[in-house]
GROMACS .gro file of N, CA and C in nm:
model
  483
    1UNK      N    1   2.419   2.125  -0.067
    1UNK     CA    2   2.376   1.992  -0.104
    1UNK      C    3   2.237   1.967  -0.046
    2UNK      N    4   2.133   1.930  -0.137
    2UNK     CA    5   2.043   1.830  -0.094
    2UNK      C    6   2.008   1.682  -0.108
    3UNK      N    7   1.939   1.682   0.010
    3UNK     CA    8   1.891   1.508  -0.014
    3UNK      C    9   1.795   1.481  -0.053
    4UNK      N   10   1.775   1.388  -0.149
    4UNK     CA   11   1.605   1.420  -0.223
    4UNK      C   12   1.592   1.331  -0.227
    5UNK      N   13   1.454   1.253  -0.263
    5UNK     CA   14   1.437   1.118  -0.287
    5UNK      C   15   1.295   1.101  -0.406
    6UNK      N   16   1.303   0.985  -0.448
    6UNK     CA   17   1.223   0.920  -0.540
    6UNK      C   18   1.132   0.817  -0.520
    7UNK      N   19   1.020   0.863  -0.491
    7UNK     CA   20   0.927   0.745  -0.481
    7UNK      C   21   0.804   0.707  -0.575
    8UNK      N   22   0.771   0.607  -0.561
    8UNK     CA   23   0.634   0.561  -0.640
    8UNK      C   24   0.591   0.447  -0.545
    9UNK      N   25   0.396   0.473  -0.595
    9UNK     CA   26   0.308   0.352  -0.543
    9UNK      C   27   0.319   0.272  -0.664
   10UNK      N   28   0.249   0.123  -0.634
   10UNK     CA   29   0.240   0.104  -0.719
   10UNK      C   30   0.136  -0.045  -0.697
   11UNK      N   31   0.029  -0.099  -0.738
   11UNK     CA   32  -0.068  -0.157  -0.626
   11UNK      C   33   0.015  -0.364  -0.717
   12UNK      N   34  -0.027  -0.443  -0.545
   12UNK     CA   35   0.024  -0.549  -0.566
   12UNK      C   36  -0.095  -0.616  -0.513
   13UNK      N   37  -0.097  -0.749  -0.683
   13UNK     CA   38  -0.268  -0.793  -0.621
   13UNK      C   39  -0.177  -0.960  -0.573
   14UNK      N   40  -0.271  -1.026  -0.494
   14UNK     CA   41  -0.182  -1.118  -0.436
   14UNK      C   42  -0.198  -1.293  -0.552
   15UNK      N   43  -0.317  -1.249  -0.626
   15UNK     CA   44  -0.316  -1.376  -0.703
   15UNK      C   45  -0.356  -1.322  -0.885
   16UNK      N   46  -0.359  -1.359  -0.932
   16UNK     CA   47  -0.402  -1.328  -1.078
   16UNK      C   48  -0.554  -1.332  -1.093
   17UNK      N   49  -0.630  -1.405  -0.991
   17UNK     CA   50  -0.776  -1.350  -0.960
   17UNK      C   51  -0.853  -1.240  -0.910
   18UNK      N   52  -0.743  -1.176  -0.874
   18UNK     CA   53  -0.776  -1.015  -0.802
   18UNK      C   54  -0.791  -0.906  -0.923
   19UNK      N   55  -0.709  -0.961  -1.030
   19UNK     CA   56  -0.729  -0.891  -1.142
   19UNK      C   57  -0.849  -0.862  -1.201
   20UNK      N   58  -0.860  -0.742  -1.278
   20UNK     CA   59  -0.992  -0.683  -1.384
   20UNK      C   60  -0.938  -0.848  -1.479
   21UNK      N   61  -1.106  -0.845  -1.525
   21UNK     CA   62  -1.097  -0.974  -1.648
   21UNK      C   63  -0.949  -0.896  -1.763
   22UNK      N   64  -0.959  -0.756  -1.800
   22UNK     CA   65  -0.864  -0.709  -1.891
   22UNK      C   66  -0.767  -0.793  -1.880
   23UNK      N   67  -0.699  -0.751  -1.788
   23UNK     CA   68  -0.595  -0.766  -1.645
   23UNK      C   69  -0.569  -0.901  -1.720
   24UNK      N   70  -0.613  -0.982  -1.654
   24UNK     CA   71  -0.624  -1.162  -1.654
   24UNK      C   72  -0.596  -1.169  -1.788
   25UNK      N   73  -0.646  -1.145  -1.873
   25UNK     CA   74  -0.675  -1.203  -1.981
   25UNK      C   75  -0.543  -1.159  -2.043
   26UNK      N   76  -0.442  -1.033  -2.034
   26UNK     CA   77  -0.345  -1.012  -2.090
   26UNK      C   78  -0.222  -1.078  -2.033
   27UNK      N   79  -0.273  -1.080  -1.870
   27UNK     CA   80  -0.177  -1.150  -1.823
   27UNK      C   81  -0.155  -1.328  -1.852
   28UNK      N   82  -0.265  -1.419  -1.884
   28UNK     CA   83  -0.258  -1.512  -1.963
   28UNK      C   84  -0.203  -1.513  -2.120
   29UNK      N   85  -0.177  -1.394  -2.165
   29UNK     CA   86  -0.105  -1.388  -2.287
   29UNK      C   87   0.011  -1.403  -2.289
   30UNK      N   88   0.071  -1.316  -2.186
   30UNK     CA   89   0.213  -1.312  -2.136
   30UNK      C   90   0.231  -1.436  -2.106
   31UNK      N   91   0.163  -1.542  -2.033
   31UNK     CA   92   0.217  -1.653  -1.950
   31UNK      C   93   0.217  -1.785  -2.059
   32UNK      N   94   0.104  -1.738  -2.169
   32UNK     CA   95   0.098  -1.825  -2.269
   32UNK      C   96   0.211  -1.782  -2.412
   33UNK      N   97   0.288  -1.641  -2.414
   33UNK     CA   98   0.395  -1.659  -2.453
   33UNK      C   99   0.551  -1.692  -2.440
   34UNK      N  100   0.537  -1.719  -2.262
   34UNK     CA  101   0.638  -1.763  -2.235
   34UNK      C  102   0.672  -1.953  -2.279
   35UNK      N  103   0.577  -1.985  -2.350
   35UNK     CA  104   0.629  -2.098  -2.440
   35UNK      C  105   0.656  -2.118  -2.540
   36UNK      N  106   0.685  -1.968  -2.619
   36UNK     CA  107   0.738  -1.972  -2.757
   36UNK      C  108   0.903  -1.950  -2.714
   37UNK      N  109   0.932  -1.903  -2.582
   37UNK     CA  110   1.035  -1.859  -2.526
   37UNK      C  111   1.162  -1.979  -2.601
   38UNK      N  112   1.312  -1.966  -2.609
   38UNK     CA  113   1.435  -1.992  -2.691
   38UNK      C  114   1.507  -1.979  -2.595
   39UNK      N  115   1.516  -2.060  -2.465
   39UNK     CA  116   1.607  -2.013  -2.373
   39UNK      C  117   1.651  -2.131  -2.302
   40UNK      N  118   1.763  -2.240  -2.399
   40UNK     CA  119   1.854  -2.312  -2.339
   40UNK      C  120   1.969  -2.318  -2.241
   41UNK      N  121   2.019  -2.208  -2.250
   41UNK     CA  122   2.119  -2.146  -2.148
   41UNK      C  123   2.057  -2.048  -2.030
   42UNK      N  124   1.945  -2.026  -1.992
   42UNK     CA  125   1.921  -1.983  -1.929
   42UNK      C  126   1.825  -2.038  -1.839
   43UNK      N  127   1.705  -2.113  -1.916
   43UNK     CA  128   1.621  -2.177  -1.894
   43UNK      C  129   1.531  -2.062  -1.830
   44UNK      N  130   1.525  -1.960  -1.863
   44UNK     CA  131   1.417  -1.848  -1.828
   44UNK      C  132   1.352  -1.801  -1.932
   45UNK      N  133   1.239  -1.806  -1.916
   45UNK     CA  134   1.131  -1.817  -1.999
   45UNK      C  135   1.046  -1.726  -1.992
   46UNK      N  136   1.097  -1.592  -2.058
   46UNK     CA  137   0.994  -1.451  -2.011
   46UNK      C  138   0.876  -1.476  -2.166
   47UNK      N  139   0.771  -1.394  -2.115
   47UNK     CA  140   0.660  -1.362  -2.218
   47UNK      C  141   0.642  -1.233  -2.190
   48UNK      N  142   0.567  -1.172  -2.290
   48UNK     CA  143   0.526  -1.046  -2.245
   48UNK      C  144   0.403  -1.000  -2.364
   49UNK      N  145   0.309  -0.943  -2.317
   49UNK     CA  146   0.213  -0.895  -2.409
   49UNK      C  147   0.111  -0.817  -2.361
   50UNK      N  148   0.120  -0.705  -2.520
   50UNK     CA  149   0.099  -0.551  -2.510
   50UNK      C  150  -0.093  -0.583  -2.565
   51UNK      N  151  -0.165  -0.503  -2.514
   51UNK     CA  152  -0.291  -0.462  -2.544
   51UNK      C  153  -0.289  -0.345  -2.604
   52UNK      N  154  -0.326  -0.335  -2.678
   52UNK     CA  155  -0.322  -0.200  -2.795
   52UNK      C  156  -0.510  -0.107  -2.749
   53UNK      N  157  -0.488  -0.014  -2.808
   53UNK     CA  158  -0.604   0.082  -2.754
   53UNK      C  159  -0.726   0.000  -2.892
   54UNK      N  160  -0.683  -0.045  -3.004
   54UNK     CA  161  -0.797  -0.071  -3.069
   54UNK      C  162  -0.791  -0.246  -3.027
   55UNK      N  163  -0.796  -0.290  -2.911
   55UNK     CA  164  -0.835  -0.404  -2.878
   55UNK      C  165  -0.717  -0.542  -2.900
   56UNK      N  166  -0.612  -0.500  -2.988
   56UNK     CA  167  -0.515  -0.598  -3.039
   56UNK      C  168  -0.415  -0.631  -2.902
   57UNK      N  169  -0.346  -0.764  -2.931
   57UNK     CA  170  -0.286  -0.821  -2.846
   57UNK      C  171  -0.197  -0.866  -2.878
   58UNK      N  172  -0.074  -0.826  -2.900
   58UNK     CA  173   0.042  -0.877  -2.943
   58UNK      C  174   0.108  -0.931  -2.845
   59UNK      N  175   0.236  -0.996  -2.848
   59UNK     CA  176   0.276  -1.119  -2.752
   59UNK      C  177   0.368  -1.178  -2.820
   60UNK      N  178   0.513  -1.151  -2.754
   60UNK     CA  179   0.648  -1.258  -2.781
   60UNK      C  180   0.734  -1.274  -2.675
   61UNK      N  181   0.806  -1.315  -2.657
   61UNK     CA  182   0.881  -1.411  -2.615
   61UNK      C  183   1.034  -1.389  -2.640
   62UNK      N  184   1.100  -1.390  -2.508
   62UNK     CA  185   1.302  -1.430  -2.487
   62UNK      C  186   1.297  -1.524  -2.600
   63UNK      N  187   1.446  -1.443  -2.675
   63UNK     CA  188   1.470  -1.564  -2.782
   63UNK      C  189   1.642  -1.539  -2.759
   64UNK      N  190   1.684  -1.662  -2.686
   64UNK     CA  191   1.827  -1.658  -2.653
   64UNK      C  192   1.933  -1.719  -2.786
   65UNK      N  193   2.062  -1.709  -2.779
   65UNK     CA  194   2.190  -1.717  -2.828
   65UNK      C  195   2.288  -1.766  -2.811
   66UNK      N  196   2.352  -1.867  -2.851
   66UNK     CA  197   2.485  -1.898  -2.785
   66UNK      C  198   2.575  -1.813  -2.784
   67UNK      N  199   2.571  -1.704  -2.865
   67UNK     CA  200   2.649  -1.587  -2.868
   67UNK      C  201   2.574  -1.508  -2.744
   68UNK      N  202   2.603  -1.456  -2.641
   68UNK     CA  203   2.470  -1.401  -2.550
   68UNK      C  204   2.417  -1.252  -2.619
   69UNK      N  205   2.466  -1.166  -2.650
   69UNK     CA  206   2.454  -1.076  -2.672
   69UNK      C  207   2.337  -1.052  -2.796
   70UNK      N  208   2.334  -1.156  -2.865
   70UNK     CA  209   2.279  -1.144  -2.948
   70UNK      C  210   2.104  -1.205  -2.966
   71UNK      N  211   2.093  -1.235  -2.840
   71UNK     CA  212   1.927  -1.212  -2.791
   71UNK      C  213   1.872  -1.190  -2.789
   72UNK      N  214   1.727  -1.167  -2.767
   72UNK     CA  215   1.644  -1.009  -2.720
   72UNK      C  216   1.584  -1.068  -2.603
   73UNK      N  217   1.533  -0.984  -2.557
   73UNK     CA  218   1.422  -1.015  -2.442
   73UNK      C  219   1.275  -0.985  -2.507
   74UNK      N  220   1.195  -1.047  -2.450
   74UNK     CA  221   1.044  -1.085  -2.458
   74UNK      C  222   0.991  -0.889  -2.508
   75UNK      N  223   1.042  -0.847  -2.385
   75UNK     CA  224   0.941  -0.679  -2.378
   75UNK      C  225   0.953  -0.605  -2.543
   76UNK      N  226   1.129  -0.664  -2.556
   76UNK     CA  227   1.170  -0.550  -2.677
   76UNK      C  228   1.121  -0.650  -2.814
   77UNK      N  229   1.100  -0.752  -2.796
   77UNK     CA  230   1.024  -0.812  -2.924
   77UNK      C  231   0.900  -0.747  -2.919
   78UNK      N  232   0.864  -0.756  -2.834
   78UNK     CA  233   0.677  -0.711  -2.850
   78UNK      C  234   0.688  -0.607  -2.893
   79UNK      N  235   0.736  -0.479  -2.871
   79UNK     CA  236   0.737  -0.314  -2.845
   79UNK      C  237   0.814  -0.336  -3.027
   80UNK      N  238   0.859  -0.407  -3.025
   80UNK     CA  239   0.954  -0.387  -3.155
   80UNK      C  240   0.860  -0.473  -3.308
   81UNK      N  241   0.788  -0.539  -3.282
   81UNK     CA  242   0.693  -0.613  -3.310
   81UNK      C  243   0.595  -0.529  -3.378
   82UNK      N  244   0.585  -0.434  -3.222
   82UNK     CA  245   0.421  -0.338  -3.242
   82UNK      C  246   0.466  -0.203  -3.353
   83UNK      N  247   0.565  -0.187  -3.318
   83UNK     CA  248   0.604  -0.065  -3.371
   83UNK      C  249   0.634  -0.098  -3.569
   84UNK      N  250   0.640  -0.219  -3.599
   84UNK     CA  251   0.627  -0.283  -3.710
   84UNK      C  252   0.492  -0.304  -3.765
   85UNK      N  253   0.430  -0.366  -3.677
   85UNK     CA  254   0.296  -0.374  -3.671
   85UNK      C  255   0.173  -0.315  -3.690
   86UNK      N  256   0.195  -0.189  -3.608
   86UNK     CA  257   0.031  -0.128  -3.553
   86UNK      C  258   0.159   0.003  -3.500
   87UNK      N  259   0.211   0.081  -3.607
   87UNK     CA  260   0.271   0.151  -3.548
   87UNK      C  261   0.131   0.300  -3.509
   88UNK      N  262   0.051   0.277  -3.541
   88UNK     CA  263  -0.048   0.451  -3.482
   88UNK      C  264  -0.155   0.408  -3.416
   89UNK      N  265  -0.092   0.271  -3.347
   89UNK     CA  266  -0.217   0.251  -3.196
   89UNK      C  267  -0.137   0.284  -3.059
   90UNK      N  268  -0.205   0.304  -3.023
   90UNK     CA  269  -0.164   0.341  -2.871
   90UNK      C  270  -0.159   0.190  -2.821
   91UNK      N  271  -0.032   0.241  -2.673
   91UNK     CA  272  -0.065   0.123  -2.582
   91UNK      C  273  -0.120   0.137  -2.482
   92UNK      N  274  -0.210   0.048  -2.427
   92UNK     CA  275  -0.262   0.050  -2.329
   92UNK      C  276  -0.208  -0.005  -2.180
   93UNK      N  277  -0.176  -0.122  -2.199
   93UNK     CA  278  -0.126  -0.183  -2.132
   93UNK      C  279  -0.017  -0.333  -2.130
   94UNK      N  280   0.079  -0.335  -2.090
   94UNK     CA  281   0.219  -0.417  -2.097
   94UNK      C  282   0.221  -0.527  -1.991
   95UNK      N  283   0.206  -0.647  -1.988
   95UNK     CA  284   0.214  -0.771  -1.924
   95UNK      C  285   0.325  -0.836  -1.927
   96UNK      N  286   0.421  -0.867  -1.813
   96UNK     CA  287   0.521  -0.937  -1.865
   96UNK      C  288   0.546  -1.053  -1.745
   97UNK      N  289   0.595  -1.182  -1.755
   97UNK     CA  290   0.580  -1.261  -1.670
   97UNK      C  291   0.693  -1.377  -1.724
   98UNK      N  292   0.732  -1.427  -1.592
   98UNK     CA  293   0.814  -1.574  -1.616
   98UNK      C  294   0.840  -1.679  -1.567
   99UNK      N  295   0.917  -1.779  -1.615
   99UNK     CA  296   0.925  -1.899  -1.562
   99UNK      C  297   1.079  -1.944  -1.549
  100UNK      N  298   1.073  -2.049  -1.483
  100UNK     CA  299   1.217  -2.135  -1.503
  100UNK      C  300   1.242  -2.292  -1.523
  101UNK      N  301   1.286  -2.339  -1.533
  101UNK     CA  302   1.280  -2.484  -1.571
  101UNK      C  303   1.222  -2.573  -1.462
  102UNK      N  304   1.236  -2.466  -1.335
  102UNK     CA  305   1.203  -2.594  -1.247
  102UNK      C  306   1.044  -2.548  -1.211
  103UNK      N  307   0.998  -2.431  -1.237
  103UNK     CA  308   0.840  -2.383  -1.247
  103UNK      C  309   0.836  -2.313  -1.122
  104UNK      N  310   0.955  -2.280  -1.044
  104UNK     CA  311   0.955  -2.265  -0.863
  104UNK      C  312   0.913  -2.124  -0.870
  105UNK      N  313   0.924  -2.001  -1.013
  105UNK     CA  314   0.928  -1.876  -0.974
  105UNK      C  315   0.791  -1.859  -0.955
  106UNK      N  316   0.773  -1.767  -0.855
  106UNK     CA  317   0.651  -1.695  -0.781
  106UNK      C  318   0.668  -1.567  -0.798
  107UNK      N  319   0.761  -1.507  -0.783
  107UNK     CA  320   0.767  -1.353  -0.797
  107UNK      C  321   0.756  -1.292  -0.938
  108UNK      N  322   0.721  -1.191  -0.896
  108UNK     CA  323   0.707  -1.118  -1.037
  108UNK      C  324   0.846  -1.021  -1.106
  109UNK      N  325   0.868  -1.103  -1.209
  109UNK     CA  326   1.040  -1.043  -1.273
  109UNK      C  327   1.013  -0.897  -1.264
  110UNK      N  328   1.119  -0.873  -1.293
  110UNK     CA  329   1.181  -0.751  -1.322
  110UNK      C  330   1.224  -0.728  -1.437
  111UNK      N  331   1.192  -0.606  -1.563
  111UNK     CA  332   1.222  -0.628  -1.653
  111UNK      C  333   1.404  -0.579  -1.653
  112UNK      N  334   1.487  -0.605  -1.719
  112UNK     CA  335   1.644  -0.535  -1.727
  112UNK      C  336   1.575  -0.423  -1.781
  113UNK      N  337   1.742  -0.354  -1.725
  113UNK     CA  338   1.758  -0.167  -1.781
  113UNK      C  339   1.710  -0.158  -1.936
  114UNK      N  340   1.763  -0.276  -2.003
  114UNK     CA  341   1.764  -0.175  -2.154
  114UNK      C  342   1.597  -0.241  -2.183
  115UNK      N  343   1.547  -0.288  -2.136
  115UNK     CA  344   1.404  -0.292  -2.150
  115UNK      C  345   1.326  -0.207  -2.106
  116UNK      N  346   1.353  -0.151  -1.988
  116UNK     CA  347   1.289  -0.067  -1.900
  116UNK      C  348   1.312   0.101  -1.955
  117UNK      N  349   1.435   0.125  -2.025
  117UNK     CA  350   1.488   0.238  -2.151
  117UNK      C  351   1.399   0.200  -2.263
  118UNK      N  352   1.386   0.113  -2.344
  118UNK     CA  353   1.279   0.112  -2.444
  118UNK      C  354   1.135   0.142  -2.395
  119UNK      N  355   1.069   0.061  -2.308
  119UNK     CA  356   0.966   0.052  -2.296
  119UNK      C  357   0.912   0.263  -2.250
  120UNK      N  358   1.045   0.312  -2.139
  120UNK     CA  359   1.019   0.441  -2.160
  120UNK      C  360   0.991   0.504  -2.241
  121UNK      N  361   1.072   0.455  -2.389
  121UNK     CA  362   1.075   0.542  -2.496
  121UNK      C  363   0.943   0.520  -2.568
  122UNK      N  364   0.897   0.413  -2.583
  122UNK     CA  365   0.791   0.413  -2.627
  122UNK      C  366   0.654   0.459  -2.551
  123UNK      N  367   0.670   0.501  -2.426
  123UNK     CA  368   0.562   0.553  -2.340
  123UNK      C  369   0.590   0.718  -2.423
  124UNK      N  370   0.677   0.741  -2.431
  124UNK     CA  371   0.690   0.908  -2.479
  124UNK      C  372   0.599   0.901  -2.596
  125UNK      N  373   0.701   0.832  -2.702
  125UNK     CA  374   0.608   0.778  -2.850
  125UNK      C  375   0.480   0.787  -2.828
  126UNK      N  376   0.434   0.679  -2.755
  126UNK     CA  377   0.263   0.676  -2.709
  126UNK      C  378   0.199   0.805  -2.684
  127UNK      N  379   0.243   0.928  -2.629
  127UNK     CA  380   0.170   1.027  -2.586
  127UNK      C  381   0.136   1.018  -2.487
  128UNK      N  382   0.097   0.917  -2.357
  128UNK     CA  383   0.041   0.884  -2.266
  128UNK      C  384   0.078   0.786  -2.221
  129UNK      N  385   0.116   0.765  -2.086
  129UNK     CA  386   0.129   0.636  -1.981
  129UNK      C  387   0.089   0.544  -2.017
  130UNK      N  388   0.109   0.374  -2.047
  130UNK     CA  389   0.038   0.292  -2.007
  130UNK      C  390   0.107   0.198  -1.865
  131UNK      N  391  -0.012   0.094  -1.850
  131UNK     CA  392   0.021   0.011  -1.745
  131UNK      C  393   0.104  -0.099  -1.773
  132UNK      N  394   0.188  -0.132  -1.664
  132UNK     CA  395   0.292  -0.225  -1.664
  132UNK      C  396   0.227  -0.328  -1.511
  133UNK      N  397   0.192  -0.480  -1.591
  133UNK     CA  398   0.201  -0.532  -1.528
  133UNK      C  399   0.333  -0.647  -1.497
  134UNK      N  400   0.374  -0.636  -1.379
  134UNK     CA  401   0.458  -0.805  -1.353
  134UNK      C  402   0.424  -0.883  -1.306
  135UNK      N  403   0.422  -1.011  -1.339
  135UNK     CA  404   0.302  -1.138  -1.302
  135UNK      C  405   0.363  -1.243  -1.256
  136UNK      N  406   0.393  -1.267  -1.152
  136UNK     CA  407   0.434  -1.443  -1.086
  136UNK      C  408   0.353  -1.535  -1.156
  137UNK      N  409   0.430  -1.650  -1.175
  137UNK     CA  410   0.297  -1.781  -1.176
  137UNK      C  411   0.216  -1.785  -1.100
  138UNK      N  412   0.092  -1.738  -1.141
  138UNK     CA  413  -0.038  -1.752  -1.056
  138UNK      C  414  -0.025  -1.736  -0.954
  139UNK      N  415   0.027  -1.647  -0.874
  139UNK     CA  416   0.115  -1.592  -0.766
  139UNK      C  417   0.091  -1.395  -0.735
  140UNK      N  418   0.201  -1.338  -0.711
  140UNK     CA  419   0.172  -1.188  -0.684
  140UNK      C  420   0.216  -1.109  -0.818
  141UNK      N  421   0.095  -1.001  -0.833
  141UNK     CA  422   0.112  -0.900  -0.966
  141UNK      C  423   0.168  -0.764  -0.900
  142UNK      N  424   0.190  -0.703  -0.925
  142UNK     CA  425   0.208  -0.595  -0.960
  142UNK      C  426   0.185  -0.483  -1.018
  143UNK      N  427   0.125  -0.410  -1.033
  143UNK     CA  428   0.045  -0.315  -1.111
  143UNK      C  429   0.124  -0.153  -1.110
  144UNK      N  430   0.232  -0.132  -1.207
  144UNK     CA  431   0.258   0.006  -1.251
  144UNK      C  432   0.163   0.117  -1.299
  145UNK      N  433   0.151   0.229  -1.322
  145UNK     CA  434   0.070   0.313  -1.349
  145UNK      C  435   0.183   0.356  -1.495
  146UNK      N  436   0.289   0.374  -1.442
  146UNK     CA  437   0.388   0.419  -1.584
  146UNK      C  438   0.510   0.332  -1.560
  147UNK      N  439   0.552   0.307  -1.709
  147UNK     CA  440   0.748   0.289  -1.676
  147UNK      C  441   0.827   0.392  -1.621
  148UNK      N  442   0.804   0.506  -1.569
  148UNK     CA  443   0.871   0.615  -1.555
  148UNK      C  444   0.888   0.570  -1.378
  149UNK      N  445   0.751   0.447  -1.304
  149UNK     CA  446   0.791   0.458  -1.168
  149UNK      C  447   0.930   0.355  -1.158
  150UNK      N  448   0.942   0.256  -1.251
  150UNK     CA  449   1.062   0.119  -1.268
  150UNK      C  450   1.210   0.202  -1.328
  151UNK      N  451   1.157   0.293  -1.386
  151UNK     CA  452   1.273   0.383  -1.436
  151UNK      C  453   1.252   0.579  -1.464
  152UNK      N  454   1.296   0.626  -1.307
  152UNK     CA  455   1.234   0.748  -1.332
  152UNK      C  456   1.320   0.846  -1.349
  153UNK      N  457   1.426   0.813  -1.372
  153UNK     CA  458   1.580   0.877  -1.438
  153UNK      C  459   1.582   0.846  -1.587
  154UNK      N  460   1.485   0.839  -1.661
  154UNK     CA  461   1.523   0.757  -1.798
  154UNK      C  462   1.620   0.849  -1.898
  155UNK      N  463   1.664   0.822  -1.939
  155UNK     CA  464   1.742   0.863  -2.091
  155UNK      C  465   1.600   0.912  -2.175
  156UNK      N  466   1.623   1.053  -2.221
  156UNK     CA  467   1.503   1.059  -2.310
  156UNK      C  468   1.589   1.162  -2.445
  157UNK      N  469   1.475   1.107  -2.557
  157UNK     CA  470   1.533   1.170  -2.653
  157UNK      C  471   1.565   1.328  -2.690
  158UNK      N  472   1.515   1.391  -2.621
  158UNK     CA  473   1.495   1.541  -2.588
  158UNK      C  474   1.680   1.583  -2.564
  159UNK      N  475   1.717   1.467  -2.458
  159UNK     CA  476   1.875   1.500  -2.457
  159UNK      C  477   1.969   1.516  -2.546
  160UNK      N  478   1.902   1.496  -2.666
  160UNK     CA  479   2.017   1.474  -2.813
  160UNK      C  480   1.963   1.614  -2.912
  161UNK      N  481   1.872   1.630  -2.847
  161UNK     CA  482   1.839   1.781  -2.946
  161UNK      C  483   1.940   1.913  -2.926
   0.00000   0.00000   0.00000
């Protein structure tokens, strides 16, 4: 038996002004789609939005259910969006950020597993890494280099061949 372990860096800026203008400017996409957000039962209000390599900016939003299951989250609209969209641009970079009814969150979410499984899959798709940011309200970011450091066990399609 061995003991092995898994690590990643991953850089944390302390306000949304520490950011590249890029940076900022996507991360205001994300924060400005968390008001298209559909989330009565939860009152969490994710956004998220992708920068594409030819300059585009797509951006949606949690759209909840009284049925729960039948939801999506913010990341897999966008990614699902793009792939409708602008399926032979690359991504560059992924912004995702949230709120709550009472405006108290500061930290930067966490996306769930089956977001963090898509968003892998589409880093494969892509050919190349992009960046994952997580954004507090005007608060602390986070800066990924890949989804592979949030999920580095992923499910990949290679396993079904």
């Amino acid at each position: 038996m061995q003991i092995k372990s898994i690590q990643f860096k991953y850089l944390e800026y302390e306000n949304h002004g520490q950011l590249s203008e890029s940076f900022r400017e996507l991360a205001s996409f994300a924060k400005k789609a968390t008001e298209m957000s559909y989330a009565p039962y939860s009152n969490f209000y994710v956004g998220a939005a992708i920068r594409l390599s030819n300059g585009q900016i797509i951006k949606a939003a949690n759209q909840e259910n009284a049925s729960y299951p039948c939801g999506i989250c913010a990341e897999r609209a966008a990614l699902f969006s793009l792939a409708d969209l602008f399926p032979n641009n690359k991504i560059e970079a992924i912004a995702i950020t949230a709120s709550n009814k009472a405006n108290t969150m500061i930290s930067p979410p966490s996306p769930c597993g089956l977001c963090r499984q898509v968003m892998a899959e589409f880093e494969i798709l892509n050919g190349q890494n992009f960046r994952l940011l997580l954004c507090g309200n005007n608060g602390t970011v986070f800066q990924f280099e890949s989804v592979k450091d949030l999920l580095p066990l992923s499910f990949d399609p290679k396993f079904l061949s």
